[in-house]
Short mmCIF file of C-alpha atoms in Angstrom, two decimals:
data_model
loop_
_atom_site.label_atom_id
_atom_site.label_comp_id
_atom_site.label_asym_id
_atom_site.label_seq_id
_atom_site.Cartn_x
_atom_site.Cartn_y
_atom_site.Cartn_z
CA UNK A 64 0.59 17.22 -20.72
CA UNK A 65 -0.59 13.36 -21.22
CA UNK A 66 -2.51 11.34 -18.99
CA UNK A 67 -2.86 7.42 -18.81
CA UNK A 68 -5.89 6.35 -17.22
CA UNK A 69 -5.78 2.78 -15.52
CA UNK A 70 -9.00 1.40 -14.15
CA UNK A 71 -10.17 -1.43 -11.85
CA UNK A 72 -11.85 -3.63 -14.86
CA UNK A 73 -13.59 -5.56 -12.10
CA UNK A 74 -15.69 -2.49 -11.33
CA UNK A 75 -15.50 -0.92 -15.05
CA UNK A 76 -15.89 -4.15 -17.14
CA UNK A 77 -16.59 -2.34 -20.37
CA UNK A 78 -14.06 0.62 -19.35
CA UNK A 79 -17.06 3.08 -19.81
CA UNK A 80 -15.67 4.86 -16.69
CA UNK A 81 -12.04 5.02 -18.22
CA UNK A 82 -13.48 6.28 -21.78
CA UNK A 83 -15.46 8.94 -20.10
CA UNK A 84 -12.35 10.01 -18.21
CA UNK A 85 -10.47 10.33 -21.41
CA UNK A 86 -13.21 12.32 -22.90
CA UNK A 87 -13.25 14.71 -20.01
CA UNK A 88 -9.44 15.11 -19.81
CA UNK A 89 -9.78 15.88 -23.70
CA UNK A 90 -12.16 18.53 -23.31
CA UNK A 91 -9.97 20.25 -20.86
CA UNK A 92 -6.93 20.09 -23.25
CA UNK A 93 -5.04 17.38 -22.15
CA UNK A 94 -3.97 14.16 -24.24
CA UNK A 95 -4.93 10.81 -22.56
CA UNK A 96 -5.21 7.31 -23.17
CA UNK A 97 -6.58 3.85 -21.42
CA UNK A 98 -3.67 2.06 -19.95
CA UNK A 99 -3.97 -1.84 -20.39
CA UNK A 100 -1.93 -3.87 -17.88
CA UNK A 101 0.58 -2.34 -15.20
CA UNK A 102 3.51 -1.85 -17.38
CA UNK A 103 3.87 1.94 -17.76
CA UNK A 104 7.67 2.54 -18.27
CA UNK A 105 7.20 2.56 -21.82
CA UNK A 106 4.25 4.72 -21.73
CA UNK A 107 5.06 8.54 -22.47
CA UNK A 108 2.75 9.98 -19.74
CA UNK A 109 3.13 12.69 -17.32
CA UNK A 110 0.44 11.41 -14.78
CA UNK A 111 -0.97 8.07 -14.11
CA UNK A 112 -4.99 8.53 -13.28
CA UNK A 113 -5.89 5.64 -11.07
CA UNK A 114 -9.36 4.60 -10.84
CA UNK A 115 -10.54 2.35 -8.19
CA UNK A 116 -9.77 1.58 -4.39
CA UNK A 117 -6.56 1.52 -2.63
CA UNK A 118 -6.00 -2.05 -4.14
CA UNK A 119 -6.13 -0.81 -7.52
CA UNK A 120 -3.45 1.88 -6.53
CA UNK A 121 -1.17 -1.01 -4.92
CA UNK A 122 -1.24 -2.73 -8.18
CA UNK A 123 0.57 -0.25 -9.94
CA UNK A 124 2.53 1.72 -7.66
CA UNK A 125 5.92 -0.07 -8.23
CA UNK A 126 5.83 0.65 -11.76
CA UNK A 127 4.76 4.19 -11.31
CA UNK A 128 7.73 4.62 -8.98
CA UNK A 129 10.07 3.01 -11.42
CA UNK A 130 8.91 5.31 -13.94
CA UNK A 131 8.78 8.39 -12.03
CA UNK A 132 5.29 9.26 -12.90
CA UNK A 133 2.96 10.75 -10.12
CA UNK A 134 -0.37 9.27 -9.41
CA UNK A 135 -3.58 11.01 -9.54
CA UNK A 136 -5.96 8.61 -7.53
CA UNK A 137 -9.77 8.88 -8.22
CA UNK A 138 -11.89 6.75 -5.70
CA UNK A 139 -14.45 4.17 -7.26
CA UNK A 140 -14.06 1.70 -4.13
CA UNK A 141 -15.53 1.89 -0.65
CA UNK A 142 -12.79 2.86 1.63
CA UNK A 143 -9.96 4.48 -0.40
CA UNK A 144 -7.45 5.71 2.11
CA UNK A 145 -5.15 6.39 -0.72
CA UNK A 146 -7.53 7.82 -3.14
CA UNK A 147 -7.44 11.89 -3.70
CA UNK A 148 -10.46 12.75 -5.33
CA UNK A 149 -14.13 11.15 -6.17
CA UNK A 150 -15.07 10.65 -9.90
CA UNK A 151 -17.30 13.61 -9.84
CA UNK A 152 -14.34 15.69 -8.92
CA UNK A 153 -12.07 14.72 -11.80
CA UNK A 154 -12.60 17.86 -13.97
CA UNK A 155 -12.22 20.14 -11.14
CA UNK A 156 -8.89 18.53 -10.51
CA UNK A 157 -7.50 18.66 -14.08
CA UNK A 158 -8.30 22.71 -13.70
CA UNK A 159 -6.28 22.64 -10.52
CA UNK A 160 -3.50 20.90 -12.76
CA UNK A 161 -3.72 22.88 -15.69
CA UNK A 162 -3.15 25.97 -13.52
CA UNK A 163 -0.67 24.30 -11.77
CA UNK A 164 -2.13 24.48 -8.31
CA UNK A 165 -1.41 21.38 -6.89
CA UNK A 166 1.38 19.67 -5.17
CA UNK A 167 3.10 16.05 -4.89
CA UNK A 168 3.53 13.98 -1.62
CA UNK A 169 6.15 11.24 -1.58
CA UNK A 170 5.27 7.83 0.00
CA UNK A 171 8.17 5.45 1.00
CA UNK A 172 8.20 2.08 -0.15
CA UNK A 173 9.80 -0.95 1.42
CA UNK A 174 12.20 -3.49 -0.06
CA UNK A 175 11.83 -7.30 0.58
CA UNK A 176 14.33 -9.99 -0.11
CA UNK A 177 13.15 -13.34 -0.33
CA UNK A 178 14.59 -16.57 -2.11
CA UNK A 179 16.59 -14.30 -4.35
CA UNK A 180 13.32 -12.44 -5.26
CA UNK A 181 12.94 -8.70 -4.65
CA UNK A 182 9.64 -6.96 -4.21
CA UNK A 183 8.70 -3.52 -3.73
CA UNK A 184 6.04 -2.71 -1.45
CA UNK A 185 3.93 0.49 -0.66
CA UNK A 186 1.72 -0.93 2.28
CA UNK A 187 2.98 -4.27 3.90
CA UNK A 188 4.38 -7.60 3.93
CA UNK A 189 2.22 -10.13 6.10
CA UNK A 190 3.77 -13.60 7.30
CA UNK A 191 0.56 -15.50 8.28
CA UNK A 192 -0.48 -19.03 9.44
CA UNK A 193 -3.15 -20.45 7.09
CA UNK A 194 -4.47 -23.32 9.33
CA UNK A 195 -6.65 -22.54 12.40
CA UNK A 196 -5.05 -25.33 14.57
CA UNK A 197 -1.54 -24.39 14.25
CA UNK A 198 0.49 -21.76 15.69
CA UNK A 199 3.07 -19.57 13.67
CA UNK A 200 6.57 -19.09 15.37
CA UNK A 201 8.69 -16.49 14.13
CA UNK A 202 11.97 -14.98 15.16
CA UNK A 203 12.65 -11.02 14.49
CA UNK A 204 16.04 -9.47 14.46
CA UNK A 205 16.67 -5.73 13.67
CA UNK A 206 20.33 -5.31 12.04
CA UNK A 207 21.10 -8.76 12.93
CA UNK A 208 20.32 -8.31 16.74
CA UNK A 209 17.63 -10.51 18.21
CA UNK A 210 14.20 -8.62 19.33
CA UNK A 211 11.83 -11.37 20.04
CA UNK A 212 10.07 -14.70 19.14
CA UNK A 213 6.32 -14.24 18.36
CA UNK A 214 4.12 -17.34 18.63
CA UNK A 215 0.62 -16.85 17.35
CA UNK A 216 -0.92 -16.02 13.60
CA UNK A 217 2.22 -14.30 12.16
CA UNK A 218 3.67 -10.61 11.77
CA UNK A 219 2.86 -7.58 9.92
CA UNK A 220 5.81 -5.09 8.77
CA UNK A 221 4.12 -1.96 7.12
CA UNK A 222 5.20 1.27 5.94
CA UNK A 223 3.51 4.41 7.22
CA UNK A 224 0.98 4.26 4.30
CA UNK A 225 0.50 0.87 5.18
CA UNK A 226 -0.18 1.59 9.00
CA UNK A 227 -3.78 2.65 8.19
CA UNK A 228 -4.61 -0.91 6.61
CA UNK A 229 -4.05 -4.37 8.29
CA UNK A 230 -1.85 -3.12 10.59
CA UNK A 231 -4.17 -0.59 12.03
CA UNK A 232 -7.15 -3.41 12.17
CA UNK A 233 -4.28 -5.45 14.35
CA UNK A 234 -3.98 -2.55 16.90
CA UNK A 235 -0.71 -1.39 15.18
CA UNK A 236 0.02 2.63 15.53
CA UNK A 237 -1.13 4.87 13.03
CA UNK A 238 2.21 6.63 11.40
CA UNK A 239 2.06 9.97 9.43
CA UNK A 240 3.11 9.56 6.04
CA UNK A 241 5.45 12.33 6.49
CA UNK A 242 7.91 10.03 8.40
CA UNK A 243 10.14 7.12 7.00
CA UNK A 244 9.64 4.34 9.20
CA UNK A 245 8.69 0.72 9.45
CA UNK A 246 6.45 -0.83 11.93
CA UNK A 247 6.19 -4.46 13.18
CA UNK A 248 2.59 -5.47 14.31
CA UNK A 249 2.32 -9.15 15.83
CA UNK A 250 -1.03 -10.69 15.04
CA UNK A 251 -2.67 -12.53 17.89
CA UNK A 252 0.23 -13.51 19.52
CA UNK A 253 0.30 -15.83 22.81
CA UNK A 254 2.25 -13.42 25.11
CA UNK A 255 1.85 -10.87 27.84
CA UNK A 256 4.20 -8.48 25.84
CA UNK A 257 2.82 -8.21 22.76
CA UNK A 258 3.69 -4.66 21.43
CA UNK A 259 4.05 -3.22 18.02
CA UNK A 260 7.58 -1.89 17.20
CA UNK A 261 8.60 1.16 15.13
CA UNK A 262 12.04 0.86 13.31
CA UNK A 263 14.05 3.73 11.97
CA UNK A 264 13.96 3.73 7.85
CA UNK A 265 17.74 2.76 8.06
CA UNK A 266 17.18 -0.44 10.01
CA UNK A 267 16.69 -3.81 8.42
CA UNK A 268 14.24 -6.20 10.08
CA UNK A 269 14.81 -10.11 9.47
CA UNK A 270 11.77 -12.45 9.60
CA UNK A 271 12.99 -15.87 10.50
CA UNK A 272 10.30 -18.50 10.51
CA UNK A 273 10.68 -21.12 13.17
CA UNK A 274 7.51 -23.05 12.92
CA UNK A 275 7.56 -26.72 12.73
CA UNK A 276 5.05 -27.24 10.21
CA UNK A 277 5.20 -25.64 6.63
CA UNK A 278 1.95 -23.77 7.22
CA UNK A 279 3.14 -20.33 6.57
CA UNK A 280 2.48 -17.96 3.98
CA UNK A 281 3.61 -14.48 2.51
CA UNK A 282 1.54 -11.58 1.30
CA UNK A 283 2.76 -8.37 -0.11
CA UNK A 284 0.28 -5.34 -0.51
CA UNK A 285 -2.41 -7.99 -0.56
CA UNK A 286 -1.08 -10.65 -3.11
CA UNK A 287 -0.02 -14.26 -1.98
CA UNK A 288 3.78 -14.60 -3.14
CA UNK A 289 4.67 -17.63 -1.28
CA UNK A 290 3.20 -20.65 0.41
CA UNK A 291 4.23 -23.67 2.69
CA UNK A 292 7.36 -21.76 3.84
CA UNK A 293 9.91 -23.96 5.61
CA UNK A 294 11.24 -23.81 8.93
CA UNK A 295 14.52 -21.46 8.53
CA UNK A 296 13.16 -19.33 5.76
CA UNK A 297 14.31 -15.69 6.24
CA UNK A 298 12.82 -12.89 4.70
CA UNK A 299 14.60 -9.22 4.67
CA UNK A 300 12.66 -6.03 4.83
CA UNK A 301 14.19 -2.41 4.68
CA UNK A 302 13.35 0.96 3.12
CA UNK A 303 13.33 0.57 -0.85
CA UNK A 304 15.11 3.23 -2.88
CA UNK A 305 11.90 3.54 -4.91
CA UNK A 306 9.02 6.16 -3.74
CA UNK A 307 5.52 6.86 -5.00
CA UNK A 308 4.67 10.41 -5.95
CA UNK A 309 0.67 11.34 -5.28
CA UNK A 310 -0.82 14.24 -6.67
CA UNK A 311 -2.70 16.31 -3.79
CA UNK A 312 -5.18 18.65 -4.70
CA UNK A 313 -6.18 21.76 -2.68
CA UNK A 314 -5.91 21.89 1.09
CA UNK A 315 -6.74 18.07 1.68
CA UNK A 316 -4.42 16.35 4.08
CA UNK A 317 -4.09 13.19 5.80
CA UNK A 318 -5.45 13.89 9.18
CA UNK A 319 -8.67 15.22 7.59
CA UNK A 320 -9.10 12.08 5.33
CA UNK A 321 -8.28 9.61 8.38
CA UNK A 322 -10.97 11.25 10.40
CA UNK A 323 -13.16 11.32 7.64
CA UNK A 324 -12.55 7.40 6.29
CA UNK A 325 -12.78 5.85 9.96
CA UNK A 326 -16.00 7.46 10.38
CA UNK A 327 -17.29 6.20 7.01
CA UNK A 328 -15.86 2.87 7.85
CA UNK A 329 -17.47 2.71 11.40
CA UNK A 330 -20.95 3.55 9.81
CA UNK A 331 -20.44 1.03 7.03
CA UNK A 332 -19.74 -1.81 9.71
CA UNK A 333 -23.09 -0.47 11.73
CA UNK A 334 -24.96 -0.51 8.69
#
C-alpha cells in the first residue's frame, strides 16, 4: 500500500515531520512519499495522509475526492474537528490499517456555481460585507421559491461537516455527518425572526445579492474567491456529486470528538 504525505508547510517548514512519517511508514512496510502541492490525481497512492489542522485538510479535500483517495488526517493544529489521530498515534494507526481494522466515513460536499465558475467545498460558503459601516442585503431562494431577505453581516451556507465551524460560532445547528443536508445561517441579521434553516440535500439554494454598494465578498472553505459583488449577483449552492472519504481508526465517533473538541476550545479561550 502506498501513502502520500501532505503537510502544512507553515508548521513544518523543513518537512521534518513529513520525513519522519515517511520513515515510520517505511518501517511498517508501506511505501510513502511527500506530496508537494494539492494535485494528487496523477499520484499513484492509496491513502493521503494529511498533517495539520482543519484548514490543511480543506486545502486538499476536493482533489482527494476527485482522485477517490481516502484521507488519514493527523492533527498538528489546535482544534482539529476533522483530524482523526494525533502525531504520536501515527504508527498505531498504520498497524490498524495493515490489519484492515479500520473503516471509512463519507462526507458530503457542496457545489457552488458563480460567474461561470464551479467550486466544490467540504465546509461552507460565506457571503459577507467587508465594511463595518454598511449592511449586506441578501435574498435567499430555494428551488426558485423566495425564502426571505436578510439584512445584516451576510449569510453562511454549510454542509454537515461545516456546521461545526463558522456556522456553529454564529448560533447555527450542529448536523450529524451521517445526514446529507445544507444549513443556512444568517450573520447578525437586523430582524426578529433570525433563524437558521436546514435544507434537503436535493434542494438548490440561491443567494441573490441585493446590497446597494459593492462591499460583499465570497469566501469558500476559508479562502476569498471574489470581492466587490455587484447588486444582482447570484450564487447557486447544492449538493456536489463529489464526496470525501476519511479513514476512521478504532471506535472513535463524531459525538465523542465533538464533546472533547468543544471542551478543549472553551478551555483554550479561558486560558
